């Protein structure tokens, strides 16, 4: 989606909001009753580093990722007393179809297995602690 204010339109905003925010909101609301019955659980929202920063032309994408950040933080406050952990993961360049580019070295990007390891680490946190935000960036710049 084009993000700059001179080229974007409401349809592009709606498409991005549907994919990056409304779908997560809807799925969370569908599963939350089942999780709360157990009196424990975890909700992990995978966002993007764009949920913590902004950039020229990123109006639509960044806005949807910032919306997810606010939603996740509020959700944590709403369900924490039910022993439900909520975190948002903010990965930088990940070696996926969406993240690849001509000027990027895939071997220096975050690998999908790295994301799985971070999620697993979050799930292993003791019941008394919750990391509500996790940022993961490539150790070395992936730019060629």
PDB file of C-alpha atoms in Angstrom:
ATOM      1  CA  UNK A   1       0.000   0.000   0.000  1.00  0.00           C
ATOM      2  CA  UNK A   2       1.179   3.453  -0.800  1.00  0.00           C
ATOM      3  CA  UNK A   3       1.591   5.325   2.406  1.00  0.00           C
ATOM      4  CA  UNK A   4       2.233   8.906   1.562  1.00  0.00           C
ATOM      5  CA  UNK A   5      -0.662  11.328   2.002  1.00  0.00           C
ATOM      6  CA  UNK A   6      -0.612  12.377  -1.650  1.00  0.00           C
ATOM      7  CA  UNK A   7      -1.163   8.913  -3.139  1.00  0.00           C
ATOM      8  CA  UNK A   8      -3.096   6.840  -0.596  1.00  0.00           C
ATOM      9  CA  UNK A   9      -6.843   6.545  -0.443  1.00  0.00           C
ATOM     10  CA  UNK A  10      -9.375   5.261   2.051  1.00  0.00           C
ATOM     11  CA  UNK A  11      -9.552   1.823   0.392  1.00  0.00           C
ATOM     12  CA  UNK A  12      -5.804   1.326   0.975  1.00  0.00           C
ATOM     13  CA  UNK A  13      -6.236   2.369   4.619  1.00  0.00           C
ATOM     14  CA  UNK A  14      -9.140  -0.051   5.051  1.00  0.00           C
ATOM     15  CA  UNK A  15      -7.218  -2.934   3.448  1.00  0.00           C
ATOM     16  CA  UNK A  16      -4.192  -2.361   5.695  1.00  0.00           C
ATOM     17  CA  UNK A  17      -6.335  -1.925   8.813  1.00  0.00           C
ATOM     18  CA  UNK A  18      -8.249  -5.115   7.985  1.00  0.00           C
ATOM     19  CA  UNK A  19      -5.068  -7.151   7.606  1.00  0.00           C
ATOM     20  CA  UNK A  20      -2.804  -5.630  10.268  1.00  0.00           C
ATOM     21  CA  UNK A  21      -5.269  -4.720  12.988  1.00  0.00           C
ATOM     22  CA  UNK A  22      -8.906  -5.742  12.598  1.00  0.00           C
ATOM     23  CA  UNK A  23      -8.066  -9.403  11.894  1.00  0.00           C
ATOM     24  CA  UNK A  24      -6.021  -9.611  15.095  1.00  0.00           C
ATOM     25  CA  UNK A  25      -8.736  -7.826  17.080  1.00  0.00           C
ATOM     26  CA  UNK A  26     -11.391 -10.185  15.707  1.00  0.00           C
ATOM     27  CA  UNK A  27      -9.374 -13.368  16.302  1.00  0.00           C
ATOM     28  CA  UNK A  28      -8.461 -12.266  19.816  1.00  0.00           C
ATOM     29  CA  UNK A  29     -12.107 -11.629  20.672  1.00  0.00           C
ATOM     30  CA  UNK A  30     -13.036 -15.064  19.341  1.00  0.00           C
ATOM     31  CA  UNK A  31     -10.410 -16.940  21.362  1.00  0.00           C
ATOM     32  CA  UNK A  32     -10.406 -14.852  24.546  1.00  0.00           C
ATOM     33  CA  UNK A  33     -13.411 -16.620  26.142  1.00  0.00           C
ATOM     34  CA  UNK A  34     -11.639 -19.979  25.758  1.00  0.00           C
ATOM     35  CA  UNK A  35      -8.377 -18.656  27.192  1.00  0.00           C
ATOM     36  CA  UNK A  36     -10.065 -16.999  30.180  1.00  0.00           C
ATOM     37  CA  UNK A  37     -11.803 -20.289  31.099  1.00  0.00           C
ATOM     38  CA  UNK A  38      -8.358 -21.818  31.717  1.00  0.00           C
ATOM     39  CA  UNK A  39      -7.209 -18.970  33.992  1.00  0.00           C
ATOM     40  CA  UNK A  40      -3.874 -18.902  32.180  1.00  0.00           C
ATOM     41  CA  UNK A  41      -2.621 -18.374  28.667  1.00  0.00           C
ATOM     42  CA  UNK A  42      -0.663 -16.189  26.295  1.00  0.00           C
ATOM     43  CA  UNK A  43      -1.445 -13.889  23.403  1.00  0.00           C
ATOM     44  CA  UNK A  44       1.491 -13.037  21.150  1.00  0.00           C
ATOM     45  CA  UNK A  45       0.950 -10.361  18.535  1.00  0.00           C
ATOM     46  CA  UNK A  46       3.646 -10.226  15.907  1.00  0.00           C
ATOM     47  CA  UNK A  47       3.923  -6.674  14.659  1.00  0.00           C
ATOM     48  CA  UNK A  48       6.909  -4.997  13.022  1.00  0.00           C
ATOM     49  CA  UNK A  49       9.653  -2.578  13.974  1.00  0.00           C
ATOM     50  CA  UNK A  50       7.330  -0.116  12.184  1.00  0.00           C
ATOM     51  CA  UNK A  51       5.103  -0.337  15.264  1.00  0.00           C
ATOM     52  CA  UNK A  52       7.801   1.516  17.207  1.00  0.00           C
ATOM     53  CA  UNK A  53       9.037   3.989  14.616  1.00  0.00           C
ATOM     54  CA  UNK A  54       7.855   5.936  11.609  1.00  0.00           C
ATOM     55  CA  UNK A  55       9.281   6.643   8.174  1.00  0.00           C
ATOM     56  CA  UNK A  56       8.431   8.709   5.112  1.00  0.00           C
ATOM     57  CA  UNK A  57       5.758   6.995   3.072  1.00  0.00           C
ATOM     58  CA  UNK A  58       4.829   4.682   5.929  1.00  0.00           C
ATOM     59  CA  UNK A  59       1.694   6.455   7.070  1.00  0.00           C
ATOM     60  CA  UNK A  60      -0.649   3.507   6.497  1.00  0.00           C
ATOM     61  CA  UNK A  61       1.624   0.633   7.526  1.00  0.00           C
ATOM     62  CA  UNK A  62       3.085   2.364  10.585  1.00  0.00           C
ATOM     63  CA  UNK A  63      -0.328   3.556  11.747  1.00  0.00           C
ATOM     64  CA  UNK A  64      -1.750   0.019  11.671  1.00  0.00           C
ATOM     65  CA  UNK A  65       1.259  -1.339  13.566  1.00  0.00           C
ATOM     66  CA  UNK A  66       1.024   1.452  16.165  1.00  0.00           C
ATOM     67  CA  UNK A  67      -2.682   0.625  16.563  1.00  0.00           C
ATOM     68  CA  UNK A  68      -1.715  -2.977  17.302  1.00  0.00           C
ATOM     69  CA  UNK A  69       0.782  -1.776  19.916  1.00  0.00           C
ATOM     70  CA  UNK A  70      -1.869   0.266  21.725  1.00  0.00           C
ATOM     71  CA  UNK A  71      -4.396  -2.569  21.529  1.00  0.00           C
ATOM     72  CA  UNK A  72      -1.928  -5.142  22.876  1.00  0.00           C
ATOM     73  CA  UNK A  73      -0.868  -2.934  25.774  1.00  0.00           C
ATOM     74  CA  UNK A  74      -4.501  -2.247  26.721  1.00  0.00           C
ATOM     75  CA  UNK A  75      -5.355  -5.936  26.348  1.00  0.00           C
ATOM     76  CA  UNK A  76      -2.550  -6.850  28.752  1.00  0.00           C
ATOM     77  CA  UNK A  77      -4.037  -4.524  31.357  1.00  0.00           C
ATOM     78  CA  UNK A  78      -7.474  -6.085  30.842  1.00  0.00           C
ATOM     79  CA  UNK A  79      -6.454  -9.755  31.156  1.00  0.00           C
ATOM     80  CA  UNK A  80      -3.381  -9.766  33.396  1.00  0.00           C
ATOM     81  CA  UNK A  81      -5.351 -10.656  36.545  1.00  0.00           C
ATOM     82  CA  UNK A  82      -6.550 -13.815  34.782  1.00  0.00           C
ATOM     83  CA  UNK A  83      -2.925 -14.968  34.366  1.00  0.00           C
ATOM     84  CA  UNK A  84      -3.005 -14.255  30.653  1.00  0.00           C
ATOM     85  CA  UNK A  85       0.226 -12.892  29.260  1.00  0.00           C
ATOM     86  CA  UNK A  86       0.145 -10.503  26.310  1.00  0.00           C
ATOM     87  CA  UNK A  87       3.150  -9.401  24.316  1.00  0.00           C
ATOM     88  CA  UNK A  88       3.860  -7.688  21.058  1.00  0.00           C
ATOM     89  CA  UNK A  89       6.880  -8.798  19.069  1.00  0.00           C
ATOM     90  CA  UNK A  90       8.563  -6.118  16.945  1.00  0.00           C
ATOM     91  CA  UNK A  91      10.928  -7.788  14.463  1.00  0.00           C
ATOM     92  CA  UNK A  92      13.181  -5.870  12.113  1.00  0.00           C
ATOM     93  CA  UNK A  93      14.163  -7.363   8.758  1.00  0.00           C
ATOM     94  CA  UNK A  94      12.962 -10.981   8.659  1.00  0.00           C
ATOM     95  CA  UNK A  95      13.926 -13.362   5.868  1.00  0.00           C
ATOM     96  CA  UNK A  96      10.435 -13.829   4.425  1.00  0.00           C
ATOM     97  CA  UNK A  97       8.911 -13.020   1.039  1.00  0.00           C
ATOM     98  CA  UNK A  98       7.727  -9.688   2.439  1.00  0.00           C
ATOM     99  CA  UNK A  99      11.093  -8.761   3.948  1.00  0.00           C
ATOM    100  CA  UNK A 100      13.441  -9.634   1.102  1.00  0.00           C
ATOM    101  CA  UNK A 101      14.851  -7.075  -1.265  1.00  0.00           C
ATOM    102  CA  UNK A 102      17.588  -6.629  -3.860  1.00  0.00           C
ATOM    103  CA  UNK A 103      19.803  -4.648  -1.517  1.00  0.00           C
ATOM    104  CA  UNK A 104      19.434  -7.039   1.439  1.00  0.00           C
ATOM    105  CA  UNK A 105      21.657  -9.955   2.440  1.00  0.00           C
ATOM    106  CA  UNK A 106      19.250 -12.704   3.532  1.00  0.00           C
ATOM    107  CA  UNK A 107      21.923 -14.425   5.626  1.00  0.00           C
ATOM    108  CA  UNK A 108      22.148 -11.335   7.862  1.00  0.00           C
ATOM    109  CA  UNK A 109      18.390 -11.005   8.284  1.00  0.00           C
ATOM    110  CA  UNK A 110      16.420 -12.436  11.195  1.00  0.00           C
ATOM    111  CA  UNK A 111      15.443 -15.968  10.287  1.00  0.00           C
ATOM    112  CA  UNK A 112      11.966 -17.371  10.905  1.00  0.00           C
ATOM    113  CA  UNK A 113      13.500 -19.878  13.336  1.00  0.00           C
ATOM    114  CA  UNK A 114      14.807 -16.911  15.365  1.00  0.00           C
ATOM    115  CA  UNK A 115      11.255 -15.608  15.744  1.00  0.00           C
ATOM    116  CA  UNK A 116      10.102 -19.047  16.889  1.00  0.00           C
ATOM    117  CA  UNK A 117      12.873 -19.109  19.497  1.00  0.00           C
ATOM    118  CA  UNK A 118      11.883 -15.697  20.845  1.00  0.00           C
ATOM    119  CA  UNK A 119       8.235 -16.800  21.081  1.00  0.00           C
ATOM    120  CA  UNK A 120       9.305 -19.983  22.879  1.00  0.00           C
ATOM    121  CA  UNK A 121      11.395 -17.944  25.306  1.00  0.00           C
ATOM    122  CA  UNK A 122       8.425 -15.713  26.050  1.00  0.00           C
ATOM    123  CA  UNK A 123       6.236 -18.734  26.753  1.00  0.00           C
ATOM    124  CA  UNK A 124       8.841 -20.020  29.238  1.00  0.00           C
ATOM    125  CA  UNK A 125       8.719 -16.873  31.385  1.00  0.00           C
ATOM    126  CA  UNK A 126       7.581 -17.535  34.938  1.00  0.00           C
ATOM    127  CA  UNK A 127       3.931 -16.866  35.761  1.00  0.00           C
ATOM    128  CA  UNK A 128       5.028 -13.861  37.835  1.00  0.00           C
ATOM    129  CA  UNK A 129       6.550 -11.990  34.874  1.00  0.00           C
ATOM    130  CA  UNK A 130       5.447 -10.775  31.471  1.00  0.00           C
ATOM    131  CA  UNK A 131       7.523  -9.048  28.830  1.00  0.00           C
ATOM    132  CA  UNK A 132       4.827  -6.921  27.192  1.00  0.00           C
ATOM    133  CA  UNK A 133       7.037  -5.821  24.292  1.00  0.00           C
ATOM    134  CA  UNK A 134       9.893  -7.627  22.582  1.00  0.00           C
ATOM    135  CA  UNK A 135      12.023  -5.967  19.919  1.00  0.00           C
ATOM    136  CA  UNK A 136      14.267  -8.157  17.794  1.00  0.00           C
ATOM    137  CA  UNK A 137      16.562  -6.695  15.155  1.00  0.00           C
ATOM    138  CA  UNK A 138      19.251  -8.206  12.959  1.00  0.00           C
ATOM    139  CA  UNK A 139      22.580  -8.321  14.794  1.00  0.00           C
ATOM    140  CA  UNK A 140      24.383  -7.147  11.655  1.00  0.00           C
ATOM    141  CA  UNK A 141      22.924  -4.793   9.081  1.00  0.00           C
ATOM    142  CA  UNK A 142      21.346  -6.737   6.237  1.00  0.00           C
ATOM    143  CA  UNK A 143      22.089  -3.954   3.738  1.00  0.00           C
ATOM    144  CA  UNK A 144      24.566  -4.956   1.042  1.00  0.00           C
TER     145      UNK A 144
END
